[in-house]
Coordinates of C-alpha atoms in Angstrom, one line a residue:
M226 CA 0.1 0.0 0.1
N227 CA 1.6 3.4 -1.3
I228 CA 0.8 6.6 0.5
L229 CA 1.4 9.8 -1.2
L230 CA 1.3 13.2 0.0
Y231 CA 0.8 16.2 -2.4
P232 CA 0.9 19.9 -1.6
S233 CA -2.8 20.2 -1.6
L234 CA -4.0 16.6 -1.3
C235 CA -3.2 13.6 0.7
V236 CA -4.3 10.2 -0.7
L237 CA -3.9 6.7 0.3
I238 CA -3.7 4.4 -2.7
G239 CA -4.5 0.7 -2.7
S240 CA -6.0 -2.1 -4.3
E241 CA -9.5 -3.5 -3.7
E242 CA -8.2 -6.6 -1.9
N243 CA -5.9 -5.1 0.6
D244 CA -7.6 -1.4 1.0
T245 CA -10.0 -2.6 4.0
R246 CA -9.7 0.4 6.2
V247 CA -10.3 4.0 5.5
I248 CA -8.4 6.6 7.5
A249 CA -10.5 9.7 8.2
G250 CA -11.2 10.7 4.3
E251 CA -13.2 10.4 1.2
R252 CA -13.1 7.3 -1.3
K253 CA -12.8 8.2 -5.0
E254 CA -12.1 6.3 -8.0
M255 CA -9.5 7.5 -10.3
Q256 CA -7.7 5.5 -13.1
G257 CA -9.3 2.1 -12.0
E258 CA -7.7 2.6 -8.4
N259 CA -9.6 3.4 -5.1
L260 CA -8.1 6.4 -3.4
T261 CA -8.7 7.4 0.2
I262 CA -8.2 11.2 0.7
W263 CA -6.9 12.1 4.0
S264 CA -9.0 15.3 4.9
F265 CA -7.3 15.7 8.2
F266 CA -4.7 14.8 10.8
F267 CA -4.9 13.4 14.3
L268 CA -2.8 15.3 16.9
E269 CA -1.8 13.2 19.8
G270 CA -0.6 16.4 21.8
F271 CA -0.7 15.2 25.5
S272 CA -3.6 12.9 25.3
R273 CA -1.5 10.5 27.1
Y274 CA -1.8 12.3 30.1
P275 CA -5.6 13.3 30.4
K276 CA -5.5 14.8 33.8
L277 CA -2.9 17.1 32.8
E278 CA -4.7 18.4 30.1
I279 CA -7.0 20.9 31.8
V280 CA -3.9 22.4 33.6
L281 CA -2.1 22.8 30.3
F282 CA -5.2 24.2 29.0
I283 CA -5.3 27.1 31.5
F284 CA -1.7 27.7 31.5
S285 CA -1.5 28.1 27.7
L286 CA -4.6 30.3 27.8
V287 CA -3.4 32.6 30.4
M288 CA 0.1 32.7 28.5
Y289 CA -1.5 33.3 25.2
L290 CA -3.9 36.1 26.5
I291 CA -0.8 37.6 27.9
T292 CA 1.0 37.4 24.8
L293 CA -1.7 39.1 22.7
L294 CA -2.2 41.8 25.3
G295 CA 1.8 42.6 25.9
N296 CA 2.8 42.2 22.2
S297 CA -0.3 44.4 20.9
T298 CA 0.4 47.1 23.7
L299 CA 4.0 47.2 22.8
I300 CA 3.3 47.6 18.9
L301 CA 0.6 50.3 19.9
I302 CA 2.7 52.5 22.1
S303 CA 5.5 52.2 19.6
I304 CA 3.4 53.9 17.0
L305 CA 1.7 56.5 19.3
D306 CA 4.6 57.7 21.4
S307 CA 6.9 60.2 19.2
R308 CA 10.0 59.2 21.8
L309 CA 9.8 55.5 20.3
Q310 CA 10.1 56.5 16.8
T311 CA 13.8 54.9 16.8
P312 CA 15.2 51.8 14.9
M313 CA 15.3 49.9 18.2
Y314 CA 11.5 50.2 18.6
L315 CA 10.9 49.6 14.8
F316 CA 12.5 46.3 15.3
L317 CA 11.2 45.6 18.5
G318 CA 7.5 46.3 16.9
N319 CA 8.3 43.7 14.3
L320 CA 9.3 41.3 16.6
S321 CA 6.0 41.4 18.7
F322 CA 4.0 41.1 15.5
M323 CA 6.1 37.8 14.9
D324 CA 5.4 36.6 18.2
I325 CA 1.7 37.3 17.8
C326 CA 1.6 35.5 14.7
Y327 CA 3.5 32.6 15.8
T328 CA 1.6 31.9 19.0
S329 CA -1.6 32.5 16.8
A330 CA -0.7 29.8 14.5
S331 CA -0.6 26.8 16.7
I332 CA -2.2 27.7 20.2
P333 CA -5.8 28.4 19.3
T334 CA -5.8 24.7 17.9
L335 CA -3.9 23.7 20.9
L336 CA -6.5 24.9 23.3
V337 CA -9.6 23.5 21.0
N338 CA -7.8 19.9 21.2
L339 CA -7.0 20.2 25.0
L340 CA -11.0 20.2 25.7
S341 CA -11.9 17.8 22.6
S342 CA -12.0 14.0 22.7
Q343 CA -11.3 14.3 18.6
K344 CA -8.0 16.0 18.4
T345 CA -7.9 16.8 14.9
I346 CA -6.5 19.2 12.3
I347 CA -7.7 19.6 8.3
F348 CA -4.8 19.1 5.9
S349 CA -4.9 23.0 4.7
G350 CA -4.7 23.9 8.2
C351 CA -1.9 21.7 9.1
A352 CA 0.2 22.9 6.0
V353 CA -0.7 26.6 7.0
Q354 CA 0.1 26.1 10.5
M355 CA 3.5 24.3 9.5
Y356 CA 4.6 27.4 7.2
L357 CA 3.7 30.1 9.7
S358 CA 5.5 28.5 12.5
L359 CA 8.6 28.2 10.1
A360 CA 8.0 31.5 8.8
M361 CA 7.8 33.3 12.1
G362 CA 10.6 31.5 13.7
S363 CA 13.0 31.8 10.7
T364 CA 12.2 35.5 10.5
E365 CA 12.8 36.1 14.3
C366 CA 16.3 34.4 14.0
V367 CA 17.3 36.9 11.5
L368 CA 15.6 40.0 13.0
L369 CA 17.5 39.3 16.3
A370 CA 20.9 39.2 14.8
V371 CA 19.9 42.8 12.9
M372 CA 18.7 43.9 16.3
A373 CA 22.2 43.2 17.6
Y374 CA 23.8 45.0 15.0
D375 CA 21.4 48.0 15.8
R376 CA 22.8 47.7 19.5
Y377 CA 26.1 47.4 18.1
V378 CA 26.2 50.8 16.1
A379 CA 24.3 52.5 18.9
I380 CA 27.1 51.7 21.5
C381 CA 30.0 51.2 19.4
N382 CA 29.6 54.3 16.8
P383 CA 26.9 56.6 18.6
L384 CA 27.9 59.6 16.5
R385 CA 27.6 57.9 13.2
Y386 CA 24.3 55.8 14.5
P387 CA 21.6 58.2 13.0
I388 CA 23.4 58.0 9.4
V389 CA 24.1 54.3 9.5
M390 CA 20.9 53.3 11.0
N391 CA 18.5 56.0 9.1
R392 CA 14.9 55.0 8.4
K393 CA 15.4 53.7 5.0
V394 CA 18.1 51.3 6.0
C395 CA 16.0 50.0 9.1
I396 CA 13.2 49.2 6.8
Q397 CA 15.4 47.5 4.6
M398 CA 17.0 45.2 7.2
A399 CA 13.3 44.4 8.4
T400 CA 12.1 43.5 5.1
V401 CA 15.1 41.4 4.7
S402 CA 14.4 39.5 7.8
W403 CA 11.0 38.9 6.8
V404 CA 11.6 37.9 3.3
T405 CA 14.3 35.3 4.1
G406 CA 12.2 33.7 7.0
C407 CA 9.0 33.5 4.5
L408 CA 11.2 31.9 1.5
T409 CA 13.1 29.4 3.6
A410 CA 9.9 28.4 5.3
L411 CA 8.2 28.0 1.9
L412 CA 11.3 26.3 0.6
E413 CA 10.7 23.6 3.8
T414 CA 7.1 23.6 3.8
S415 CA 6.8 22.6 0.1
F416 CA 9.3 19.8 0.0
A417 CA 7.8 18.5 3.4
L418 CA 4.4 18.3 1.7
Q419 CA 5.7 16.1 -1.1
I420 CA 7.3 13.4 1.2
P421 CA 5.1 10.0 1.3
L422 CA 3.8 9.5 4.5
C423 CA 2.5 6.3 6.1
G424 CA 0.4 7.5 8.7
N425 CA -1.9 10.7 9.7
L426 CA -1.1 10.3 13.3
I427 CA 1.1 13.3 14.4
D428 CA 2.8 12.7 17.7
H429 CA 2.8 16.6 18.7
F430 CA 0.3 19.2 19.4
T431 CA 0.9 21.1 16.4
C432 CA 1.8 20.4 12.7
E433 CA 5.4 20.6 13.8
I434 CA 7.7 19.9 10.8
L435 CA 9.9 17.2 12.4
A436 CA 6.9 15.6 13.9
V437 CA 5.3 15.3 10.4
L438 CA 8.1 14.1 9.0
K439 CA 8.8 11.2 11.5
L440 CA 5.4 9.6 9.7
A441 CA 7.4 9.8 6.3
C442 CA 7.5 6.0 4.8
A443 CA 11.3 6.4 4.0
S444 CA 14.1 9.2 4.8
S445 CA 14.4 11.9 2.2
L446 CA 18.1 13.0 1.5
L447 CA 16.9 16.1 0.0
M448 CA 14.7 16.9 2.8
D449 CA 17.4 16.2 5.3
M450 CA 19.9 18.6 3.4
I451 CA 17.4 21.3 3.1
L452 CA 16.5 21.4 6.8
L453 CA 20.4 20.9 7.6
V454 CA 21.2 24.0 5.3
V455 CA 18.4 26.5 6.7
S456 CA 19.1 25.2 10.3
V457 CA 22.6 26.2 9.9
L458 CA 21.9 29.4 8.2
L459 CA 19.2 30.5 10.8
L460 CA 20.4 29.1 14.0
P461 CA 24.4 29.0 14.3
I462 CA 25.3 32.0 11.9
P463 CA 22.9 34.5 13.0
M464 CA 24.0 33.5 16.9
L465 CA 27.7 33.8 15.9
L466 CA 26.8 37.6 14.2
I467 CA 25.3 38.4 17.6
C468 CA 28.0 37.0 19.9
I469 CA 30.7 38.9 17.7
S470 CA 28.3 42.2 18.1
Y471 CA 28.6 41.5 21.8
V472 CA 31.9 41.2 22.0
F473 CA 32.4 44.6 20.5
I474 CA 29.7 45.8 22.9
L475 CA 31.2 44.7 25.6
S476 CA 34.5 45.8 24.9
T477 CA 33.2 49.5 24.4
I478 CA 31.2 49.1 27.5
L479 CA 34.2 48.3 29.5
R480 CA 36.0 51.3 28.4
I481 CA 33.3 53.7 29.7
S482 CA 34.8 55.6 32.4
S483 CA 31.4 56.6 34.0
V484 CA 29.5 53.9 36.2
E485 CA 26.1 55.8 35.1
G486 CA 27.2 55.6 31.4
R487 CA 28.1 51.9 31.9
N488 CA 25.1 51.1 33.7
K489 CA 22.8 53.0 30.8
A490 CA 24.8 51.0 28.2
F491 CA 24.2 47.6 29.6
S492 CA 20.5 48.5 30.4
T493 CA 20.1 49.1 26.5
C494 CA 21.7 45.8 25.7
G495 CA 20.3 43.6 28.9
A496 CA 16.6 43.1 27.3
H497 CA 17.7 42.1 24.2
L498 CA 20.4 39.6 25.2
T499 CA 17.8 38.1 27.4
V500 CA 15.5 37.2 24.8
V501 CA 18.2 36.0 22.8
V502 CA 19.3 33.6 25.2
L503 CA 15.6 32.3 26.0
Y504 CA 14.7 32.2 21.9
Y505 CA 18.0 30.4 20.9
G506 CA 18.4 28.2 23.7
A507 CA 14.9 26.7 23.1
A508 CA 15.5 26.5 19.3
L509 CA 18.8 25.0 19.6
S510 CA 17.5 22.4 21.8
M511 CA 14.9 21.5 19.4
Y512 CA 16.6 21.4 16.0
L513 CA 20.3 21.0 16.6
K514 CA 20.0 17.8 18.9
P515 CA 20.3 14.2 18.0
S516 CA 17.0 12.7 17.3
S517 CA 17.6 10.0 20.2
S518 CA 18.9 12.2 22.8
S519 CA 15.1 13.1 24.3
S520 CA 11.6 11.7 24.2
Q521 CA 9.0 13.0 22.0
Q522 CA 7.2 14.1 25.4
V523 CA 10.2 16.3 26.3
D524 CA 10.2 17.7 22.8
K525 CA 6.4 18.6 23.3
I526 CA 7.2 20.3 26.5
I527 CA 10.3 22.5 25.0
S528 CA 7.8 23.3 21.8
L529 CA 5.1 24.6 24.4
L530 CA 7.5 26.6 26.2
Y531 CA 9.2 27.8 23.2
G532 CA 6.0 28.6 21.7
V533 CA 4.1 30.3 24.4
L534 CA 6.3 31.3 27.3
T535 CA 9.2 33.1 25.1
P536 CA 6.4 35.4 23.0
M537 CA 4.9 36.2 26.5
L538 CA 8.4 37.1 28.1
N539 CA 9.3 39.3 25.4
P540 CA 7.4 42.3 26.0
I541 CA 7.7 41.9 29.9
I542 CA 11.6 42.1 29.6
Y543 CA 11.5 45.1 27.5
S544 CA 9.3 46.9 29.5
L545 CA 10.8 46.1 33.0
R546 CA 14.4 47.0 31.7
N547 CA 13.4 50.0 29.7
K548 CA 12.7 53.3 31.0
E549 CA 11.4 54.9 27.8
V550 CA 9.0 51.9 27.6
K551 CA 7.9 52.6 31.3
D552 CA 7.1 56.2 30.5
A553 CA 5.4 55.2 27.2
M554 CA 2.9 53.2 28.9
K555 CA 2.2 55.5 31.8
K556 CA 1.4 58.1 29.3
L557 CA -1.0 55.8 27.6
L558 CA -2.5 54.6 30.6
G559 CA -3.1 58.5 31.7
K560 CA -4.5 59.0 28.5
I561 CA -7.0 56.3 29.0
S562 CA -8.1 57.0 32.3
L563 CA -8.4 60.7 31.3
Y564 CA -10.5 59.7 28.5
Q565 CA -12.8 57.4 30.6
T566 CA -13.5 60.2 33.0

């Protein structure tokens, strides 16, 4: 029995004699063969731990709502407050928008499935979910490197900062981040959806590409090479650029004579560095580890933290460590309270 997965259709091809079971699909006749079209996939998620599902539902719902509120607020104040019309907050607004898109691609489905006995997702929904999660994650990798370069220019070359990081350059850098992430995600998703699959039960709570590829009937050297090249381009290389930037930043900060100036320089980089550690720590543990180093259940927990906790913490980290954001928040809240009265 051969199983073929096309970009828009998942079919199970078999003869009349051995095709005795239909798995979630519609039966059609085509060129003398029976076809079973898989219209959806089963997401196993955390169904092995039913007592834990309600706890995970509450946890995920609270984290998701905080993510939406925090990142939306950060985008809003960066637009409304003239003091935040700077390159750093332009990039931060893009980062917040990515976090909203990334969590919205998978968390609503997770919340529904945690309360449902039928944990399913339609094929097109699975494809969109896979693409969006890859696109947002890949774009964020590049954008974090861009933000590190922005901090490098601001601290190491402050006099040239307005010239080097003008608005046109910042928009171009943000655009490159988006194009790179979206194109690499399109490449990965397109090839992943053409690999023959031998099942439609995904041992994950989302259509994560590695979990879907575990259903492949045979390993694909081309797909493995694509994943390897993209992982190297979007994880170690941006991380290396970030490390190089912070080596120069640290050396410059240590040469600052005044304690106040040194603390101010550290505060401008501390939030970004914290986000980088959280993001790359989770990403590297997921995508650059041996497949046998941990169980699939551990991978699910890491994915949940990676997909919910990190986007939730980003606006909190930038708000707590940044006086400009705090002042903008107070100003916005003051306007809201004044309007209500």
